[in-house]
Amino acid sequence: GEDLPMYFVEPQQLLDIFTSLEEQNLFLIQNAQETEQQLEELRKEFTDTRGRMAAKRDGLRSNVSHIQRQIDEEEAKGSALRARIASGSGDREHQQEALLRELHDKVKGTYEQCGFDAGTNPPTLFMLRDLEARLEDLLSTLATLPPEYVLRQEKEKEKKRRERKRAEQQALHDKMQEDRNRRSIQRSLEAPKKQIGRKVMMRSQPVRRRVREDKQEVNQQDLDEAKYLS
């Protein structure tokens, strides 16, 4: 048979192939390392995002619970008002109108505190609709805020509420103390009352009889008489 020509003629051909394969291997190794690093960064970012979402979810749940408690309190107040209206006696229509006016004034005060204009004296239902829309907007905005900021603001609001309550209690205590001092000064300035009639005399304690000593004396006399007769 006829001899086939050799593929490799020079030794340098083998070295060139080995060098090319080594470079390819190094490229693949580097690519694999970069891919692994990117995967690790994606895992870390996923973990951080999941933690932030969990904290945000907990904050929203807390806000929903707080708002639900407020709704329950308002519903309880509404039920109490309806009960008062239902159980009222006498001029029921007059009482109902008074309660509705009171409710309207409270809603109007809240309406103005939220920045609305109540100069035209809008109806109660109209103000409640605006307040509900404002509450929904605030809840939507609250959902976009960082949970740490929301929690910090809630703590600050609660701190201010407690300070305001303590100040109100202290003011009430000071007012009561001032009233007591004023009444005490008035009593001290009043003329002493004159005593009318005879002075009440205390009864003296009755004399206790010494029954035991008298009995002992009688017994001693009986013994002396018995000795004399014997």
PDB file of N, CA and C in Angstrom, residues 68-156:
ATOM      1  N   GLN A  68     -57.449  48.998  60.795  1.00  0.00           N
ATOM      2  CA  GLN A  68     -58.628  48.192  61.099  1.00  0.00           C
ATOM      3  C   GLN A  68     -59.123  48.453  62.514  1.00  0.00           C
ATOM      4  N   ARG A  69     -58.170  48.634  63.459  1.00  0.00           N
ATOM      5  CA  ARG A  69     -58.585  48.964  64.829  1.00  0.00           C
ATOM      6  C   ARG A  69     -59.293  50.308  64.878  1.00  0.00           C
ATOM      7  N   GLN A  70     -58.770  51.267  64.105  1.00  0.00           N
ATOM      8  CA  GLN A  70     -59.435  52.569  64.067  1.00  0.00           C
ATOM      9  C   GLN A  70     -60.838  52.451  63.476  1.00  0.00           C
ATOM     10  N   ILE A  71     -60.960  51.637  62.424  1.00  0.00           N
ATOM     11  CA  ILE A  71     -62.282  51.431  61.827  1.00  0.00           C
ATOM     12  C   ILE A  71     -63.233  50.785  62.832  1.00  0.00           C
ATOM     13  N   ASP A  72     -62.722  49.783  63.565  1.00  0.00           N
ATOM     14  CA  ASP A  72     -63.562  49.125  64.579  1.00  0.00           C
ATOM     15  C   ASP A  72     -63.998  50.119  65.657  1.00  0.00           C
ATOM     16  N   GLU A  73     -63.058  50.987  66.069  1.00  0.00           N
ATOM     17  CA  GLU A  73     -63.417  51.984  67.086  1.00  0.00           C
ATOM     18  C   GLU A  73     -64.492  52.937  66.565  1.00  0.00           C
ATOM     19  N   GLU A  74     -64.331  53.369  65.314  1.00  0.00           N
ATOM     20  CA  GLU A  74     -65.339  54.277  64.754  1.00  0.00           C
ATOM     21  C   GLU A  74     -66.688  53.576  64.596  1.00  0.00           C
ATOM     22  N   GLU A  75     -66.650  52.305  64.192  1.00  0.00           N
ATOM     23  CA  GLU A  75     -67.906  51.567  64.086  1.00  0.00           C
ATOM     24  C   GLU A  75     -68.557  51.390  65.450  1.00  0.00           C
ATOM     25  N   ALA A  76     -67.723  51.162  66.481  1.00  0.00           N
ATOM     26  CA  ALA A  76     -68.276  51.056  67.833  1.00  0.00           C
ATOM     27  C   ALA A  76     -68.907  52.370  68.268  1.00  0.00           C
ATOM     28  N   LYS A  77     -68.235  53.490  67.927  1.00  0.00           N
ATOM     29  CA  LYS A  77     -68.824  54.790  68.267  1.00  0.00           C
ATOM     30  C   LYS A  77     -70.135  54.999  67.522  1.00  0.00           C
ATOM     31  N   GLY A  78     -70.155  54.586  66.222  1.00  0.00           N
ATOM     32  CA  GLY A  78     -71.394  54.706  65.465  1.00  0.00           C
ATOM     33  C   GLY A  78     -72.506  53.855  66.055  1.00  0.00           C
ATOM     34  N   SER A  79     -72.142  52.639  66.489  1.00  0.00           N
ATOM     35  CA  SER A  79     -73.143  51.771  67.117  1.00  0.00           C
ATOM     36  C   SER A  79     -73.655  52.388  68.406  1.00  0.00           C
ATOM     37  N   ALA A  80     -72.718  52.993  69.184  1.00  0.00           N
ATOM     38  CA  ALA A  80     -73.149  53.642  70.425  1.00  0.00           C
ATOM     39  C   ALA A  80     -74.086  54.811  70.144  1.00  0.00           C
ATOM     40  N   LEU A  81     -73.768  55.559  69.103  1.00  0.00           N
ATOM     41  CA  LEU A  81     -74.651  56.676  68.748  1.00  0.00           C
ATOM     42  C   LEU A  81     -76.024  56.179  68.312  1.00  0.00           C
ATOM     43  N   ARG A  82     -76.025  55.111  67.504  1.00  0.00           N
ATOM     44  CA  ARG A  82     -77.324  54.558  67.082  1.00  0.00           C
ATOM     45  C   ARG A  82     -78.110  54.016  68.272  1.00  0.00           C
ATOM     46  N   ALA A  83     -77.375  53.388  69.224  1.00  0.00           N
ATOM     47  CA  ALA A  83     -78.063  52.877  70.407  1.00  0.00           C
ATOM     48  C   ALA A  83     -78.647  54.014  71.234  1.00  0.00           C
ATOM     49  N   ARG A  84     -77.871  55.097  71.353  1.00  0.00           N
ATOM     50  CA  ARG A  84     -78.386  56.247  72.101  1.00  0.00           C
ATOM     51  C   ARG A  84     -79.615  56.838  71.430  1.00  0.00           C
ATOM     52  N   ILE A  85     -79.579  56.863  70.095  1.00  0.00           N
ATOM     53  CA  ILE A  85     -80.734  57.391  69.369  1.00  0.00           C
ATOM     54  C   ILE A  85     -81.945  56.476  69.543  1.00  0.00           C
ATOM     55  N   ALA A  86     -81.676  55.129  69.474  1.00  0.00           N
ATOM     56  CA  ALA A  86     -82.794  54.182  69.567  1.00  0.00           C
ATOM     57  C   ALA A  86     -83.399  54.131  70.958  1.00  0.00           C
ATOM     58  N   SER A  87     -82.554  54.287  71.991  1.00  0.00           N
ATOM     59  CA  SER A  87     -83.056  54.164  73.363  1.00  0.00           C
ATOM     60  C   SER A  87     -83.448  55.506  73.976  1.00  0.00           C
ATOM     61  N   GLY A  88     -83.393  56.556  73.199  1.00  0.00           N
ATOM     62  CA  GLY A  88     -83.736  57.871  73.746  1.00  0.00           C
ATOM     63  C   GLY A  88     -85.211  57.979  74.064  1.00  0.00           C
ATOM     64  N   SER A  89     -85.514  58.842  75.003  1.00  0.00           N
ATOM     65  CA  SER A  89     -86.902  59.078  75.392  1.00  0.00           C
ATOM     66  C   SER A  89     -87.199  60.560  75.229  1.00  0.00           C
ATOM     67  N   GLY A  90     -88.476  60.907  75.226  1.00  0.00           N
ATOM     68  CA  GLY A  90     -88.873  62.291  75.082  1.00  0.00           C
ATOM     69  C   GLY A  90     -88.869  62.691  73.626  1.00  0.00           C
ATOM     70  N   ASP A  91     -88.324  63.838  73.341  1.00  0.00           N
ATOM     71  CA  ASP A  91     -88.305  64.361  71.977  1.00  0.00           C
ATOM     72  C   ASP A  91     -87.170  63.676  71.221  1.00  0.00           C
ATOM     73  N   ARG A  92     -87.446  62.510  70.621  1.00  0.00           N
ATOM     74  CA  ARG A  92     -86.420  61.712  69.951  1.00  0.00           C
ATOM     75  C   ARG A  92     -85.867  62.426  68.724  1.00  0.00           C
ATOM     76  N   GLU A  93     -86.718  63.114  68.009  1.00  0.00           N
ATOM     77  CA  GLU A  93     -86.235  63.810  66.821  1.00  0.00           C
ATOM     78  C   GLU A  93     -85.229  64.895  67.198  1.00  0.00           C
ATOM     79  N   HIS A  94     -85.488  65.576  68.284  1.00  0.00           N
ATOM     80  CA  HIS A  94     -84.563  66.620  68.726  1.00  0.00           C
ATOM     81  C   HIS A  94     -83.231  65.997  69.132  1.00  0.00           C
ATOM     82  N   GLN A  95     -83.269  64.887  69.843  1.00  0.00           N
ATOM     83  CA  GLN A  95     -82.032  64.213  70.235  1.00  0.00           C
ATOM     84  C   GLN A  95     -81.257  63.728  69.013  1.00  0.00           C
ATOM     85  N   GLN A  96     -81.974  63.192  68.042  1.00  0.00           N
ATOM     86  CA  GLN A  96     -81.307  62.704  66.838  1.00  0.00           C
ATOM     87  C   GLN A  96     -80.639  63.851  66.087  1.00  0.00           C
ATOM     88  N   GLU A  97     -81.320  64.958  66.002  1.00  0.00           N
ATOM     89  CA  GLU A  97     -80.724  66.116  65.337  1.00  0.00           C
ATOM     90  C   GLU A  97     -79.487  66.605  66.082  1.00  0.00           C
ATOM     91  N   ALA A  98     -79.553  66.572  67.411  1.00  0.00           N
ATOM     92  CA  ALA A  98     -78.390  67.008  68.194  1.00  0.00           C
ATOM     93  C   ALA A  98     -77.200  66.077  67.967  1.00  0.00           C
ATOM     94  N   LEU A  99     -77.468  64.775  67.942  1.00  0.00           N
ATOM     95  CA  LEU A  99     -76.391  63.814  67.708  1.00  0.00           C
ATOM     96  C   LEU A  99     -75.822  63.953  66.301  1.00  0.00           C
ATOM     97  N   LEU A 100     -76.697  64.176  65.327  1.00  0.00           N
ATOM     98  CA  LEU A 100     -76.213  64.352  63.952  1.00  0.00           C
ATOM     99  C   LEU A 100     -75.380  65.624  63.831  1.00  0.00           C
ATOM    100  N   ARG A 101     -75.791  66.680  64.526  1.00  0.00           N
ATOM    101  CA  ARG A 101     -74.991  67.907  64.505  1.00  0.00           C
ATOM    102  C   ARG A 101     -73.634  67.672  65.155  1.00  0.00           C
ATOM    103  N   GLU A 102     -73.646  66.939  66.259  1.00  0.00           N
ATOM    104  CA  GLU A 102     -72.372  66.638  66.931  1.00  0.00           C
ATOM    105  C   GLU A 102     -71.461  65.819  66.016  1.00  0.00           C
ATOM    106  N   LEU A 103     -72.025  64.810  65.362  1.00  0.00           N
ATOM    107  CA  LEU A 103     -71.245  63.996  64.430  1.00  0.00           C
ATOM    108  C   LEU A 103     -70.728  64.840  63.262  1.00  0.00           C
ATOM    109  N   HIS A 104     -71.583  65.720  62.752  1.00  0.00           N
ATOM    110  CA  HIS A 104     -71.180  66.592  61.649  1.00  0.00           C
ATOM    111  C   HIS A 104     -70.021  67.504  62.060  1.00  0.00           C
ATOM    112  N   ASP A 105     -70.079  68.033  63.274  1.00  0.00           N
ATOM    113  CA  ASP A 105     -69.003  68.922  63.739  1.00  0.00           C
ATOM    114  C   ASP A 105     -67.686  68.163  63.884  1.00  0.00           C
ATOM    115  N   LYS A 106     -67.765  66.929  64.378  1.00  0.00           N
ATOM    116  CA  LYS A 106     -66.527  66.143  64.530  1.00  0.00           C
ATOM    117  C   LYS A 106     -65.928  65.801  63.164  1.00  0.00           C
ATOM    118  N   VAL A 107     -66.789  65.398  62.220  1.00  0.00           N
ATOM    119  CA  VAL A 107     -66.299  65.099  60.872  1.00  0.00           C
ATOM    120  C   VAL A 107     -65.726  66.356  60.221  1.00  0.00           C
ATOM    121  N   LYS A 108     -66.379  67.488  60.446  1.00  0.00           N
ATOM    122  CA  LYS A 108     -65.906  68.744  59.870  1.00  0.00           C
ATOM    123  C   LYS A 108     -64.546  69.124  60.431  1.00  0.00           C
ATOM    124  N   GLY A 109     -64.352  68.910  61.745  1.00  0.00           N
ATOM    125  CA  GLY A 109     -63.049  69.200  62.340  1.00  0.00           C
ATOM    126  C   GLY A 109     -61.948  68.344  61.738  1.00  0.00           C
ATOM    127  N   THR A 110     -62.230  67.039  61.569  1.00  0.00           N
ATOM    128  CA  THR A 110     -61.254  66.151  60.928  1.00  0.00           C
ATOM    129  C   THR A 110     -61.022  66.549  59.476  1.00  0.00           C
ATOM    130  N   TYR A 111     -62.085  66.970  58.811  1.00  0.00           N
ATOM    131  CA  TYR A 111     -62.006  67.385  57.406  1.00  0.00           C
ATOM    132  C   TYR A 111     -61.063  68.583  57.248  1.00  0.00           C
ATOM    133  N   GLU A 112     -61.173  69.535  58.145  1.00  0.00           N
ATOM    134  CA  GLU A 112     -60.315  70.718  58.076  1.00  0.00           C
ATOM    135  C   GLU A 112     -58.881  70.383  58.458  1.00  0.00           C
ATOM    136  N   GLN A 113     -58.697  69.472  59.434  1.00  0.00           N
ATOM    137  CA  GLN A 113     -57.347  69.084  59.819  1.00  0.00           C
ATOM    138  C   GLN A 113     -56.610  68.381  58.686  1.00  0.00           C
ATOM    139  N   CYS A 114     -57.340  67.727  57.784  1.00  0.00           N
ATOM    140  CA  CYS A 114     -56.723  67.044  56.643  1.00  0.00           C
ATOM    141  C   CYS A 114     -56.444  67.987  55.485  1.00  0.00           C
ATOM    142  N   GLY A 115     -56.707  69.278  55.640  1.00  0.00           N
ATOM    143  CA  GLY A 115     -56.369  70.245  54.610  1.00  0.00           C
ATOM    144  C   GLY A 115     -57.493  70.586  53.661  1.00  0.00           C
ATOM    145  N   PHE A 116     -58.697  70.104  53.893  1.00  0.00           N
ATOM    146  CA  PHE A 116     -59.823  70.413  53.019  1.00  0.00           C
ATOM    147  C   PHE A 116     -60.460  71.744  53.436  1.00  0.00           C
ATOM    148  N   ASP A 117     -61.146  72.352  52.495  1.00  0.00           N
ATOM    149  CA  ASP A 117     -61.845  73.609  52.737  1.00  0.00           C
ATOM    150  C   ASP A 117     -63.297  73.314  53.094  1.00  0.00           C
ATOM    151  N   ALA A 118     -63.666  73.664  54.325  1.00  0.00           N
ATOM    152  CA  ALA A 118     -65.040  73.446  54.792  1.00  0.00           C
ATOM    153  C   ALA A 118     -65.805  74.744  54.907  1.00  0.00           C
ATOM    154  N   GLY A 119     -65.370  75.749  54.139  1.00  0.00           N
ATOM    155  CA  GLY A 119     -66.041  77.052  54.228  1.00  0.00           C
ATOM    156  C   GLY A 119     -67.457  77.026  53.708  1.00  0.00           C
ATOM    157  N   THR A 120     -67.740  76.164  52.739  1.00  0.00           N
ATOM    158  CA  THR A 120     -69.095  76.070  52.188  1.00  0.00           C
ATOM    159  C   THR A 120     -70.003  75.160  52.998  1.00  0.00           C
ATOM    160  N   ASN A 121     -69.466  74.617  54.128  1.00  0.00           N
ATOM    161  CA  ASN A 121     -70.229  73.725  55.002  1.00  0.00           C
ATOM    162  C   ASN A 121     -70.802  72.530  54.206  1.00  0.00           C
ATOM    163  N   PRO A 122     -69.922  71.678  53.668  1.00  0.00           N
ATOM    164  CA  PRO A 122     -70.398  70.539  52.872  1.00  0.00           C
ATOM    165  C   PRO A 122     -71.118  69.514  53.742  1.00  0.00           C
ATOM    166  N   PRO A 123     -71.948  68.663  53.125  1.00  0.00           N
ATOM    167  CA  PRO A 123     -72.647  67.632  53.902  1.00  0.00           C
ATOM    168  C   PRO A 123     -71.669  66.627  54.517  1.00  0.00           C
ATOM    169  N   THR A 124     -72.176  65.904  55.497  1.00  0.00           N
ATOM    170  CA  THR A 124     -71.328  64.939  56.207  1.00  0.00           C
ATOM    171  C   THR A 124     -70.860  63.816  55.290  1.00  0.00           C
ATOM    172  N   LEU A 125     -71.752  63.281  54.468  1.00  0.00           N
ATOM    173  CA  LEU A 125     -71.384  62.182  53.577  1.00  0.00           C
ATOM    174  C   LEU A 125     -70.350  62.635  52.548  1.00  0.00           C
ATOM    175  N   PHE A 126     -70.464  63.850  52.073  1.00  0.00           N
ATOM    176  CA  PHE A 126     -69.488  64.369  51.110  1.00  0.00           C
ATOM    177  C   PHE A 126     -68.101  64.457  51.750  1.00  0.00           C
ATOM    178  N   MET A 127     -68.043  64.941  52.979  1.00  0.00           N
ATOM    179  CA  MET A 127     -66.759  65.025  53.667  1.00  0.00           C
ATOM    180  C   MET A 127     -66.195  63.641  53.940  1.00  0.00           C
ATOM    181  N   LEU A 128     -67.055  62.684  54.304  1.00  0.00           N
ATOM    182  CA  LEU A 128     -66.577  61.325  54.564  1.00  0.00           C
ATOM    183  C   LEU A 128     -66.009  60.690  53.293  1.00  0.00           C
ATOM    184  N   ARG A 129     -66.615  60.960  52.133  1.00  0.00           N
ATOM    185  CA  ARG A 129     -66.086  60.427  50.875  1.00  0.00           C
ATOM    186  C   ARG A 129     -64.698  61.013  50.583  1.00  0.00           C
ATOM    187  N   ASP A 130     -64.539  62.329  50.801  1.00  0.00           N
ATOM    188  CA  ASP A 130     -63.223  62.942  50.582  1.00  0.00           C
ATOM    189  C   ASP A 130     -62.184  62.382  51.546  1.00  0.00           C
ATOM    190  N   LEU A 131     -62.585  62.173  52.792  1.00  0.00           N
ATOM    191  CA  LEU A 131     -61.659  61.618  53.775  1.00  0.00           C
ATOM    192  C   LEU A 131     -61.262  60.187  53.409  1.00  0.00           C
ATOM    193  N   GLU A 132     -62.230  59.422  52.914  1.00  0.00           N
ATOM    194  CA  GLU A 132     -61.916  58.043  52.505  1.00  0.00           C
ATOM    195  C   GLU A 132     -60.949  58.037  51.324  1.00  0.00           C
ATOM    196  N   ALA A 133     -61.157  58.932  50.344  1.00  0.00           N
ATOM    197  CA  ALA A 133     -60.246  59.017  49.196  1.00  0.00           C
ATOM    198  C   ALA A 133     -58.853  59.445  49.636  1.00  0.00           C
ATOM    199  N   ARG A 134     -58.779  60.405  50.568  1.00  0.00           N
ATOM    200  CA  ARG A 134     -57.481  60.835  51.075  1.00  0.00           C
ATOM    201  C   ARG A 134     -56.786  59.685  51.813  1.00  0.00           C
ATOM    202  N   LEU A 135     -57.537  58.899  52.571  1.00  0.00           N
ATOM    203  CA  LEU A 135     -56.962  57.763  53.288  1.00  0.00           C
ATOM    204  C   LEU A 135     -56.404  56.728  52.314  1.00  0.00           C
ATOM    205  N   GLU A 136     -57.121  56.465  51.228  1.00  0.00           N
ATOM    206  CA  GLU A 136     -56.624  55.520  50.230  1.00  0.00           C
ATOM    207  C   GLU A 136     -55.340  56.031  49.578  1.00  0.00           C
ATOM    208  N   ASP A 137     -55.290  57.331  49.284  1.00  0.00           N
ATOM    209  CA  ASP A 137     -54.065  57.902  48.711  1.00  0.00           C
ATOM    210  C   ASP A 137     -52.891  57.779  49.678  1.00  0.00           C
ATOM    211  N   LEU A 138     -53.168  58.045  50.950  1.00  0.00           N
ATOM    212  CA  LEU A 138     -52.099  57.946  51.946  1.00  0.00           C
ATOM    213  C   LEU A 138     -51.612  56.510  52.100  1.00  0.00           C
ATOM    214  N   LEU A 139     -52.539  55.563  52.045  1.00  0.00           N
ATOM    215  CA  LEU A 139     -52.138  54.159  52.138  1.00  0.00           C
ATOM    216  C   LEU A 139     -51.307  53.744  50.925  1.00  0.00           C
ATOM    217  N   SER A 140     -51.674  54.229  49.755  1.00  0.00           N
ATOM    218  CA  SER A 140     -50.887  53.917  48.554  1.00  0.00           C
ATOM    219  C   SER A 140     -49.497  54.516  48.658  1.00  0.00           C
ATOM    220  N   THR A 141     -49.406  55.745  49.133  1.00  0.00           N
ATOM    221  CA  THR A 141     -48.098  56.367  49.321  1.00  0.00           C
ATOM    222  C   THR A 141     -47.292  55.659  50.400  1.00  0.00           C
ATOM    223  N   LEU A 142     -47.983  55.236  51.454  1.00  0.00           N
ATOM    224  CA  LEU A 142     -47.312  54.538  52.546  1.00  0.00           C
ATOM    225  C   LEU A 142     -46.693  53.224  52.082  1.00  0.00           C
ATOM    226  N   ALA A 143     -47.333  52.581  51.118  1.00  0.00           N
ATOM    227  CA  ALA A 143     -46.810  51.296  50.628  1.00  0.00           C
ATOM    228  C   ALA A 143     -45.497  51.465  49.879  1.00  0.00           C
ATOM    229  N   THR A 144     -45.227  52.668  49.357  1.00  0.00           N
ATOM    230  CA  THR A 144     -43.988  52.898  48.607  1.00  0.00           C
ATOM    231  C   THR A 144     -42.834  53.358  49.492  1.00  0.00           C
ATOM    232  N   LEU A 145     -43.108  53.676  50.744  1.00  0.00           N
ATOM    233  CA  LEU A 145     -42.063  54.175  51.637  1.00  0.00           C
ATOM    234  C   LEU A 145     -41.283  53.021  52.251  1.00  0.00           C
ATOM    235  N   PRO A 146     -40.021  53.261  52.632  1.00  0.00           N
ATOM    236  CA  PRO A 146     -39.234  52.211  53.294  1.00  0.00           C
ATOM    237  C   PRO A 146     -39.853  51.845  54.647  1.00  0.00           C
ATOM    238  N   PRO A 147     -39.866  50.579  54.978  1.00  0.00           N
ATOM    239  CA  PRO A 147     -40.466  50.164  56.265  1.00  0.00           C
ATOM    240  C   PRO A 147     -39.780  50.803  57.468  1.00  0.00           C
ATOM    241  N   GLU A 148     -38.450  51.017  57.382  1.00  0.00           N
ATOM    242  CA  GLU A 148     -37.751  51.620  58.511  1.00  0.00           C
ATOM    243  C   GLU A 148     -38.250  53.045  58.761  1.00  0.00           C
ATOM    244  N   TYR A 149     -38.474  53.773  57.682  1.00  0.00           N
ATOM    245  CA  TYR A 149     -38.980  55.143  57.821  1.00  0.00           C
ATOM    246  C   TYR A 149     -40.386  55.147  58.411  1.00  0.00           C
ATOM    247  N   VAL A 150     -41.231  54.223  57.946  1.00  0.00           N
ATOM    248  CA  VAL A 150     -42.605  54.153  58.448  1.00  0.00           C
ATOM    249  C   VAL A 150     -42.609  53.824  59.937  1.00  0.00           C
ATOM    250  N   LEU A 151     -41.775  52.844  60.333  1.00  0.00           N
ATOM    251  CA  LEU A 151     -41.730  52.455  61.742  1.00  0.00           C
ATOM    252  C   LEU A 151     -41.205  53.595  62.595  1.00  0.00           C
ATOM    253  N   ARG A 152     -40.197  54.308  62.091  1.00  0.00           N
ATOM    254  CA  ARG A 152     -39.642  55.423  62.850  1.00  0.00           C
ATOM    255  C   ARG A 152     -40.671  56.534  63.023  1.00  0.00           C
ATOM    256  N   GLN A 153     -41.430  56.828  61.976  1.00  0.00           N
ATOM    257  CA  GLN A 153     -42.458  57.863  62.071  1.00  0.00           C
ATOM    258  C   GLN A 153     -43.586  57.454  63.013  1.00  0.00           C
ATOM    259  N   GLU A 154     -43.957  56.158  62.982  1.00  0.00           N
ATOM    260  CA  GLU A 154     -45.002  55.689  63.897  1.00  0.00           C
ATOM    261  C   GLU A 154     -44.562  55.849  65.351  1.00  0.00           C
ATOM    262  N   LYS A 155     -43.301  55.507  65.629  1.00  0.00           N
ATOM    263  CA  LYS A 155     -42.801  55.665  66.999  1.00  0.00           C
ATOM    264  C   LYS A 155     -42.780  57.137  67.397  1.00  0.00           C
ATOM    265  N   GLU A 156     -42.396  58.031  66.475  1.00  0.00           N
ATOM    266  CA  GLU A 156     -42.363  59.456  66.778  1.00  0.00           C
ATOM    267  C   GLU A 156     -43.761  59.992  67.059  1.00  0.00           C
TER     268      GLU A 156
END
